[in-house]
Structure formats: C-alpha cells, structure tokens
mmCIF file of C-alpha atoms in Angstrom:
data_model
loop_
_atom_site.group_PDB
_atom_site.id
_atom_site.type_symbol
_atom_site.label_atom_id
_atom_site.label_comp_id
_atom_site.label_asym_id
_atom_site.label_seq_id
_atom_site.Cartn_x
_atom_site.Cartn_y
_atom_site.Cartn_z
ATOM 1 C CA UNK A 685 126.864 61.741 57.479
ATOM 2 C CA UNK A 686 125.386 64.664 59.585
ATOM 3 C CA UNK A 687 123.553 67.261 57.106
ATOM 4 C CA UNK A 688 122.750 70.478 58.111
ATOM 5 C CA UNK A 689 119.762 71.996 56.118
ATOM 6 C CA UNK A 690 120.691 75.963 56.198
ATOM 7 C CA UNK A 691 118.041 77.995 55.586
ATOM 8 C CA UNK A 692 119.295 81.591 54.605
ATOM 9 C CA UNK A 693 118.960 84.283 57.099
ATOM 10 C CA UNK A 694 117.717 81.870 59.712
ATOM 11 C CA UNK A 695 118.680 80.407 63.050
ATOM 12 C CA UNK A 696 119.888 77.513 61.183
ATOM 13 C CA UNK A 697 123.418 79.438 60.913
ATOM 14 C CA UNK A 698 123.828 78.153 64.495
ATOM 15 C CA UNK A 699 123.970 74.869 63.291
ATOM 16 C CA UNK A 700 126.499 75.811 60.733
ATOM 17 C CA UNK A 701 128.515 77.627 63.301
ATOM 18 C CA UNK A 702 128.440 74.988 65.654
ATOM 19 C CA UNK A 703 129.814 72.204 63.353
ATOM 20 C CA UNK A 704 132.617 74.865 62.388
ATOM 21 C CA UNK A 705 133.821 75.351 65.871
ATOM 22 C CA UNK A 706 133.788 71.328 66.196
ATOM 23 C CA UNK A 707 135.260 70.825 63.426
ATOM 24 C CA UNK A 708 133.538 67.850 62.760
ATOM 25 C CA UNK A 709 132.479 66.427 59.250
ATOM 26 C CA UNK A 710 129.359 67.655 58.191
ATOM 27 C CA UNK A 711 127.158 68.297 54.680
ATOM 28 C CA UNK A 712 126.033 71.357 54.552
ATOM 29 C CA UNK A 713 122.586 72.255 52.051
ATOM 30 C CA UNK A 714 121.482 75.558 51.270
ATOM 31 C CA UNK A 715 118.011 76.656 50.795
ATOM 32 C CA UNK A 716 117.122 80.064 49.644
ATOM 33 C CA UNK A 717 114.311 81.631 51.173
ATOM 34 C CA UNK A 718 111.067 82.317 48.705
ATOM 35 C CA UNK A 719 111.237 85.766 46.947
ATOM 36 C CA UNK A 720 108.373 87.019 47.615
ATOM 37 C CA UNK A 721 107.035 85.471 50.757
ATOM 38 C CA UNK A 722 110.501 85.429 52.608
ATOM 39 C CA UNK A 723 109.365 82.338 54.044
ATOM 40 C CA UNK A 724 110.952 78.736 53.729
ATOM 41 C CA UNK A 725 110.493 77.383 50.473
ATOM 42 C CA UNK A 726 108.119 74.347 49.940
ATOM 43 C CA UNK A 727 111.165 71.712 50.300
ATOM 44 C CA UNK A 728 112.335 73.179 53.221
ATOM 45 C CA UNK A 729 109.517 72.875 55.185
ATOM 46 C CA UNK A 730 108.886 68.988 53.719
ATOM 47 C CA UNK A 731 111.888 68.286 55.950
ATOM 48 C CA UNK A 732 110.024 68.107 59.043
ATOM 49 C CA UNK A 733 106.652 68.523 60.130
ATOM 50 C CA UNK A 734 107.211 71.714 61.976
ATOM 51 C CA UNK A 735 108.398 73.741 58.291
ATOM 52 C CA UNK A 736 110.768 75.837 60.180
ATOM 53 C CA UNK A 737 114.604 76.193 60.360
ATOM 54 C CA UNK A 738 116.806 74.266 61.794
ATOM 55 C CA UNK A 739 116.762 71.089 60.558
ATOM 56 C CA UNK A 740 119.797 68.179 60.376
ATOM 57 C CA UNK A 741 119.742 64.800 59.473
ATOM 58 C CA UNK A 742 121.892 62.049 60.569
ATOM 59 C CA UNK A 743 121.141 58.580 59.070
ATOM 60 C CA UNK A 744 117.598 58.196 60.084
ATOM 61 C CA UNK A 745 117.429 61.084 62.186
ATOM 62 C CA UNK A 746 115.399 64.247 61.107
ATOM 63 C CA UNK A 747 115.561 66.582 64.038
ATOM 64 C CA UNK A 748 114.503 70.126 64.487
ATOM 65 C CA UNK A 749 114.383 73.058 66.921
ATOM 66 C CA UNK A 750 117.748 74.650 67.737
ATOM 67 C CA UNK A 751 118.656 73.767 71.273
ATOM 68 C CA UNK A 752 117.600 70.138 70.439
ATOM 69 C CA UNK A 753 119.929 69.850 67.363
ATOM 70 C CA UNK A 754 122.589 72.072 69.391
ATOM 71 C CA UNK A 755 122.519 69.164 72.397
ATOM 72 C CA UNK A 756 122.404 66.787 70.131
ATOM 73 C CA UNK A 757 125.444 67.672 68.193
ATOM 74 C CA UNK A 758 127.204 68.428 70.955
ATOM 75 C CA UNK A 759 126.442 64.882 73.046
ATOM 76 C CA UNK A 760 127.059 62.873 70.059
ATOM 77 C CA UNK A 761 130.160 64.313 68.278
ATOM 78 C CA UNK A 762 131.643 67.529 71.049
ATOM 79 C CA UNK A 763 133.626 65.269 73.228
ATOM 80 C CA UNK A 764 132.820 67.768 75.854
ATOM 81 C CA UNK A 765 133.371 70.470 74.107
ATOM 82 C CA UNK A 766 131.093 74.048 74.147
ATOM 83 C CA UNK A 767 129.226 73.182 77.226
ATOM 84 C CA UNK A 768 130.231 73.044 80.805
ATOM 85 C CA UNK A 769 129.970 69.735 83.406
ATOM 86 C CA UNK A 770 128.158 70.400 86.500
ATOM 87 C CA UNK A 771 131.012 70.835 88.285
ATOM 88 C CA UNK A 772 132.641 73.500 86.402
ATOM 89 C CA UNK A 773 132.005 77.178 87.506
ATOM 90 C CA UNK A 774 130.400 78.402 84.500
ATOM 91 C CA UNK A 775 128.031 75.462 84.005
ATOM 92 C CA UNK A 776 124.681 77.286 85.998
ATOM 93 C CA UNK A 777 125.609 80.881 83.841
ATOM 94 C CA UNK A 778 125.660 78.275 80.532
ATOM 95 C CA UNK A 779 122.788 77.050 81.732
ATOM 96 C CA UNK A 780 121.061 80.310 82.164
ATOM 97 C CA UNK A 781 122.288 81.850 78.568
ATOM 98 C CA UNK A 782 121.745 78.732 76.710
ATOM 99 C CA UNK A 783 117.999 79.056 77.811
ATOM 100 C CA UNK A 784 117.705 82.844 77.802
ATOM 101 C CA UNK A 785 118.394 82.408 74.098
ATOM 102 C CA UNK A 786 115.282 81.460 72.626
ATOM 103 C CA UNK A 787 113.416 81.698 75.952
ATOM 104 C CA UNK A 788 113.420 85.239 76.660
ATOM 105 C CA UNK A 789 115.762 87.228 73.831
ATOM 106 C CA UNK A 790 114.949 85.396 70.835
ATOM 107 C CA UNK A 791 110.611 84.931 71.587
ATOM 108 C CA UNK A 792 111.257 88.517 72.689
ATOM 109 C CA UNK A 793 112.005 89.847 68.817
ATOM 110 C CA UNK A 794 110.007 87.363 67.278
ATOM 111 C CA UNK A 795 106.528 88.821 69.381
ATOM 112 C CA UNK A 796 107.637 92.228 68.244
ATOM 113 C CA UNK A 797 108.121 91.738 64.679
ATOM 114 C CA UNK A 798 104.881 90.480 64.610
ATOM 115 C CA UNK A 799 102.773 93.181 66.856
ATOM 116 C CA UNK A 800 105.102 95.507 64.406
ATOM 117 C CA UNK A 801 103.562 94.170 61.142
ATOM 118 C CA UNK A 802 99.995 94.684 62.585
ATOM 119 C CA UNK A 803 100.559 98.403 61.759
ATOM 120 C CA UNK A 804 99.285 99.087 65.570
ATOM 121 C CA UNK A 805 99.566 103.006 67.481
ATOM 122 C CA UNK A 806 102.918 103.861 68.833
ATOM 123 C CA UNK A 807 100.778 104.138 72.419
ATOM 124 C CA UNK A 808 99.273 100.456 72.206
ATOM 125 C CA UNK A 809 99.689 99.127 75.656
ATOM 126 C CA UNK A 810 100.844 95.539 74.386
ATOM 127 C CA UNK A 811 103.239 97.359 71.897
ATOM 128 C CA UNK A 812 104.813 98.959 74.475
ATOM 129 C CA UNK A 813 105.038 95.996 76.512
ATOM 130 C CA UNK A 814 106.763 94.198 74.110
ATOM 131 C CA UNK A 815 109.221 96.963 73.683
ATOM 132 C CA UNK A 816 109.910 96.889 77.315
ATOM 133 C CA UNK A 817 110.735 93.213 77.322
ATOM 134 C CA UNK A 818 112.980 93.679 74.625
ATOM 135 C CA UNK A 819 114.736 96.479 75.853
ATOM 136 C CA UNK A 820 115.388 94.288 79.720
ATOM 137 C CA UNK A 821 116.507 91.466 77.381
ATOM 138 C CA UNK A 822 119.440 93.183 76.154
ATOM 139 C CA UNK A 823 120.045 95.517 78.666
ATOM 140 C CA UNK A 824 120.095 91.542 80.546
ATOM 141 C CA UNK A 825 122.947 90.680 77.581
ATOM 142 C CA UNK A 826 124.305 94.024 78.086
ATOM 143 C CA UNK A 827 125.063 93.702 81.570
ATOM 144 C CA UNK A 828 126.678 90.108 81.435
ATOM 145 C CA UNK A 829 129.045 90.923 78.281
ATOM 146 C CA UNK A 830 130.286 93.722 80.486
ATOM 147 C CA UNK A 831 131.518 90.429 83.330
ATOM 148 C CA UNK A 832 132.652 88.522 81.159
ATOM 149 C CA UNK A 833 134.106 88.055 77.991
ATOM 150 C CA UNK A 834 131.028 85.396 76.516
ATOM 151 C CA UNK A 835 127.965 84.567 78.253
ATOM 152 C CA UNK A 836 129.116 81.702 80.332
ATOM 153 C CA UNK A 837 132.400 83.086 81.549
ATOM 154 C CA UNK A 838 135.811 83.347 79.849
ATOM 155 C CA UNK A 839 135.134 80.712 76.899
ATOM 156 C CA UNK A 840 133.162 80.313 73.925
ATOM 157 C CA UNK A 841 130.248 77.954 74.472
ATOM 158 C CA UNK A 842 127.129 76.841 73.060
ATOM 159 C CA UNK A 843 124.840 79.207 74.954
ATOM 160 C CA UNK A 844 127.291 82.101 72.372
ATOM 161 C CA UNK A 845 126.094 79.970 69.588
ATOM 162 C CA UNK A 846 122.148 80.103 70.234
ATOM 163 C CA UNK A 847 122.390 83.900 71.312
ATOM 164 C CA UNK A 848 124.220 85.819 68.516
ATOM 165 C CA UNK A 849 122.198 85.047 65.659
ATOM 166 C CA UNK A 850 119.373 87.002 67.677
ATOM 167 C CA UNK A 851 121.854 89.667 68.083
ATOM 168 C CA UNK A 852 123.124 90.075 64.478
ATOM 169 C CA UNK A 853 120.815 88.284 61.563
ATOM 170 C CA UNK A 854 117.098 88.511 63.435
ATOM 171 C CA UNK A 855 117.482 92.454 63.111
ATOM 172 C CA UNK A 856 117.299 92.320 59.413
ATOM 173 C CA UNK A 857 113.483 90.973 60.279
ATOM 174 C CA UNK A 858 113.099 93.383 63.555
ATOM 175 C CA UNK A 859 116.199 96.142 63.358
ATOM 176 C CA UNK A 860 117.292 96.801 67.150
ATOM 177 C CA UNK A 861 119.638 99.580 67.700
ATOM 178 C CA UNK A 862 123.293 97.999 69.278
ATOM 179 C CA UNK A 863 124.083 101.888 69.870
ATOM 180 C CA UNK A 864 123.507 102.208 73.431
ATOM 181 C CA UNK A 865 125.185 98.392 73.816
ATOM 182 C CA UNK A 866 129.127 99.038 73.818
ATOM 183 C CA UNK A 867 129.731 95.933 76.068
ATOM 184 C CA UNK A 868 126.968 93.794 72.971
ATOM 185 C CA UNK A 869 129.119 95.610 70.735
ATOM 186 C CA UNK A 870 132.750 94.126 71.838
ATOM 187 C CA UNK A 871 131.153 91.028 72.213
ATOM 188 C CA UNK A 872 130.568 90.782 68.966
ATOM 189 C CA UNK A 873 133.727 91.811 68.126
ATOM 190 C CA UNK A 874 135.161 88.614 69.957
ATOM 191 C CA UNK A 875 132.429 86.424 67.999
ATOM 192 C CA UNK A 876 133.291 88.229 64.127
ATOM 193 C CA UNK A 877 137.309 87.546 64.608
ATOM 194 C CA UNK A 878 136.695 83.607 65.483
ATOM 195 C CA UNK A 879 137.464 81.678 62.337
ATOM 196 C CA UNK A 880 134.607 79.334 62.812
ATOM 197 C CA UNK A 881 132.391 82.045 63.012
ATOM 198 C CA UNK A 882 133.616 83.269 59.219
ATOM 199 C CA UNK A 883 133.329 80.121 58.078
ATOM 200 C CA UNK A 884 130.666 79.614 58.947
ATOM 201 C CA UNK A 885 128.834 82.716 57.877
ATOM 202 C CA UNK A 886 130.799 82.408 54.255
ATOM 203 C CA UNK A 887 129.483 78.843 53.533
ATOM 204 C CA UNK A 888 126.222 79.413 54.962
ATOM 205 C CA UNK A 889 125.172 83.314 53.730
ATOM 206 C CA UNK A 890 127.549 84.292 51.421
ATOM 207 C CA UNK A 891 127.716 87.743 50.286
ATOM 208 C CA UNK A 892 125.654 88.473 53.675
ATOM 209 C CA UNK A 893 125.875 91.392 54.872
ATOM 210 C CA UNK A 894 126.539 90.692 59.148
ATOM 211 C CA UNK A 895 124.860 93.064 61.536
ATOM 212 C CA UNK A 896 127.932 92.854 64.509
ATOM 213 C CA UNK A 897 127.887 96.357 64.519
#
C-alpha cells in the first residue's frame, strides 16, 4: 500500500492532492507540526534522513523530495495521466512549470522567509534582491495564468500540483499579497472548485484555513 506521510501545512499536501486527482488507493498519516518550534515533529523527520516533508512509502520504498515522489507516483500508478508525452503540445510548458515550482517560485519564498527572520533593514541590498526575485516569479505565474487556463495549457497537470501549494499554504510562513495577481487569482479559483483539490485539503488540513484568495 502507498502511504503518504502529510505533514500539516507543508508541501506534502501535493502528495495528498495528487493521489486525489488519481484516484488511486492510498493511506494517508497525519503528523502535526511541533507547537512551539513549528517544525516537523521528531517521528516525522525519523522517516527519512533528510527530516523534511514529503515523504511516502510503498513496500520498501521510503522516498522523499516532492518532484521525486510526484514522478514517481505518477510513472508507477498515473497511466499517463497529469503529465504530457513529448509529443503533445504542452509537454515543454509542463516541463518548464513543473521545474519552475520548486526551482525558482518555491526556493524564491523559502530565501525570503529566512533573510525576513534575520530582522535585517528594509534597504539591505540582498533583502531587496530577494524581493525582486520574488516579485519576477509571480509576475512569471502571473503572466502564464493570463494564456492559459493552468500552467501547461488547457488541463490540469502535475506541474498545477507542485506550484499551488507555494501560492496558497507557503504564505502563512512568508504572506505575499495575490492583490495585484487577478489572472493568480482565477487560477486559483479553477484549482479551489476541483473536487480532488477539497479532498484533498479536508483529509489532509482540516479546519485549514486556504489562502486562494
């Protein structure tokens, strides 16, 4: 059986998500994040060497890091579902966004929540930096969800499922402002009224307040 281990408020709901829109049969453990660290708790992090979220296991299998367990799920169980062949129109733009994820967006918040803690001057030349890569990043997301209606074209795919979570749950641990984003906003729209997406979010964060907005 293929576990997910969910850790709340974590890039592990794209795991959840994922097996949702597959609809494929999956176990699904909860772990609460510590109260006053906010970090994983201890048996969490025993999962794998690497302590962070996501995690699965499938018989022997422990694997981490999100596009690795995405690809995975996806080669063993999708049937060629949520990703693009090479021959289909949309597979470089899934290419692109699947990457952009947790290449640019995603390392993009996680850089500034840090520089943030370190309580630094609103002129500090690496602050600002950081702000500026940010702000391309979703102007980047911006300017795609205005071409299409998800990132690789006119269907939901994988490279959605690695990208919103940066959108929506990440700002409760570095707020963004989606004001000046109508195109992120609709988008987001699309994602909240998918039923996997509910699901997903209901088993996975319950009583979690989601930032689509």
């Amino acid at each position: 059986m293929l576990t997910v281990h969910h850790l709340g408020k974590s890039q592990s709901e794209r795991i959840v998500w994922l097996c949702e829109e597959l609809e494929i049969p999956y176990e699904l453990k909860c772990y609460a994040r510590d109260a006053r660290t906010i970090l994983a708790p201890a048996e969490y992090k025993a999962l794998h060497p690497i302590g962070a979220a996501p995690v699965i296991t499938d018989g022997e299998l422990v694997l981490a890091e999100s596009g690795a367990v995405v690809d995975y799920i996806i080669a063993k169980y999708g049937q060629g579902r949520l990703r693009p062949g090479p021959d289909d129109p949309d597979f470089a733009p899934f290419l692109y966004w699947f990457h952009f994820a947790n290449g640019t967006l995603q390392a993009a918040m996680g850089r500034l929540m840090i520089l943030n803690r370190l309580n630094l001057p609103d002129d500090n030349a690496m602050l600002g930096a950081m702000r500026a890569r940010l702000d391309r990043a979703f102007a980047a997301v911006e300017a795609r969800c205005g071409e299409a209606d998800y990132l690789a074209g006119n269907a939901l795919t994988a490279a959605d499922i690695m990208t919103v979570f940066s959108l929506t749950t990440m700002r409760y641990f570095q707020p963004y402002d989606l004001a000046p984003y109508p195109n992120i906003r609709a988008y987001l729209s699309r994602i909240a009224a998918r039923p996997a997406y509910q699901r997903a979010m209901a088993k996975g964060d319950p009583g979690m307040a989601l930032l689509l907005s």
